[in-house]
């Protein structure tokens, strides 16, 4: 496989993933970003923990969708993430997610 073919393949996967994201985002309440992954979830529990002076986060997500082009099943019942890096959790505003039928703002 040539480098260009691989690049086109990955671009197609990214486009498919973006389209899937647009189709499912309205099903979820939260967007969660970690240093490794991007998730959509309906429930998010974040705990700040310490061990030997180090601070880390434990995230428990329920009914989640994972942004990962190489993952076969992106819908997962529960996810547990441990990280020493930053975590961003945003609650989605459902009104902002609705796209007008004619494609123009009302």
JSON list of C-alpha atoms in Angstrom, two decimals, residues 30 32 43-47 57-62 79 81 89:
[
{"chain": "A", "resi": 30, "resn": "UNK", "atom": "CA", "xyz": [-21.68, 15.41, 28.17]},
{"chain": "A", "resi": 32, "resn": "UNK", "atom": "CA", "xyz": [-15.40, 14.52, 27.90]},
{"chain": "A", "resi": 43, "resn": "UNK", "atom": "CA", "xyz": [-23.34, 10.26, 33.00]},
{"chain": "A", "resi": 44, "resn": "UNK", "atom": "CA", "xyz": [-19.92, 11.43, 34.16]},
{"chain": "A", "resi": 45, "resn": "UNK", "atom": "CA", "xyz": [-18.37, 11.06, 37.60]},
{"chain": "A", "resi": 46, "resn": "UNK", "atom": "CA", "xyz": [-14.96, 12.70, 38.15]},
{"chain": "A", "resi": 47, "resn": "UNK", "atom": "CA", "xyz": [-12.95, 12.07, 41.31]},
{"chain": "A", "resi": 57, "resn": "UNK", "atom": "CA", "xyz": [-8.30, 11.86, 38.16]},
{"chain": "A", "resi": 58, "resn": "UNK", "atom": "CA", "xyz": [-10.64, 8.90, 37.99]},
{"chain": "A", "resi": 59, "resn": "UNK", "atom": "CA", "xyz": [-13.47, 9.25, 35.51]},
{"chain": "A", "resi": 60, "resn": "UNK", "atom": "CA", "xyz": [-16.40, 6.89, 35.33]},
{"chain": "A", "resi": 61, "resn": "UNK", "atom": "CA", "xyz": [-18.58, 7.32, 32.25]},
{"chain": "A", "resi": 62, "resn": "UNK", "atom": "CA", "xyz": [-21.88, 5.59, 31.61]},
{"chain": "A", "resi": 79, "resn": "UNK", "atom": "CA", "xyz": [-15.73, 3.49, 30.79]},
{"chain": "A", "resi": 81, "resn": "UNK", "atom": "CA", "xyz": [-10.31, 6.38, 32.89]},
{"chain": "A", "resi": 89, "resn": "UNK", "atom": "CA", "xyz": [-16.05, 17.82, 30.99]}
]
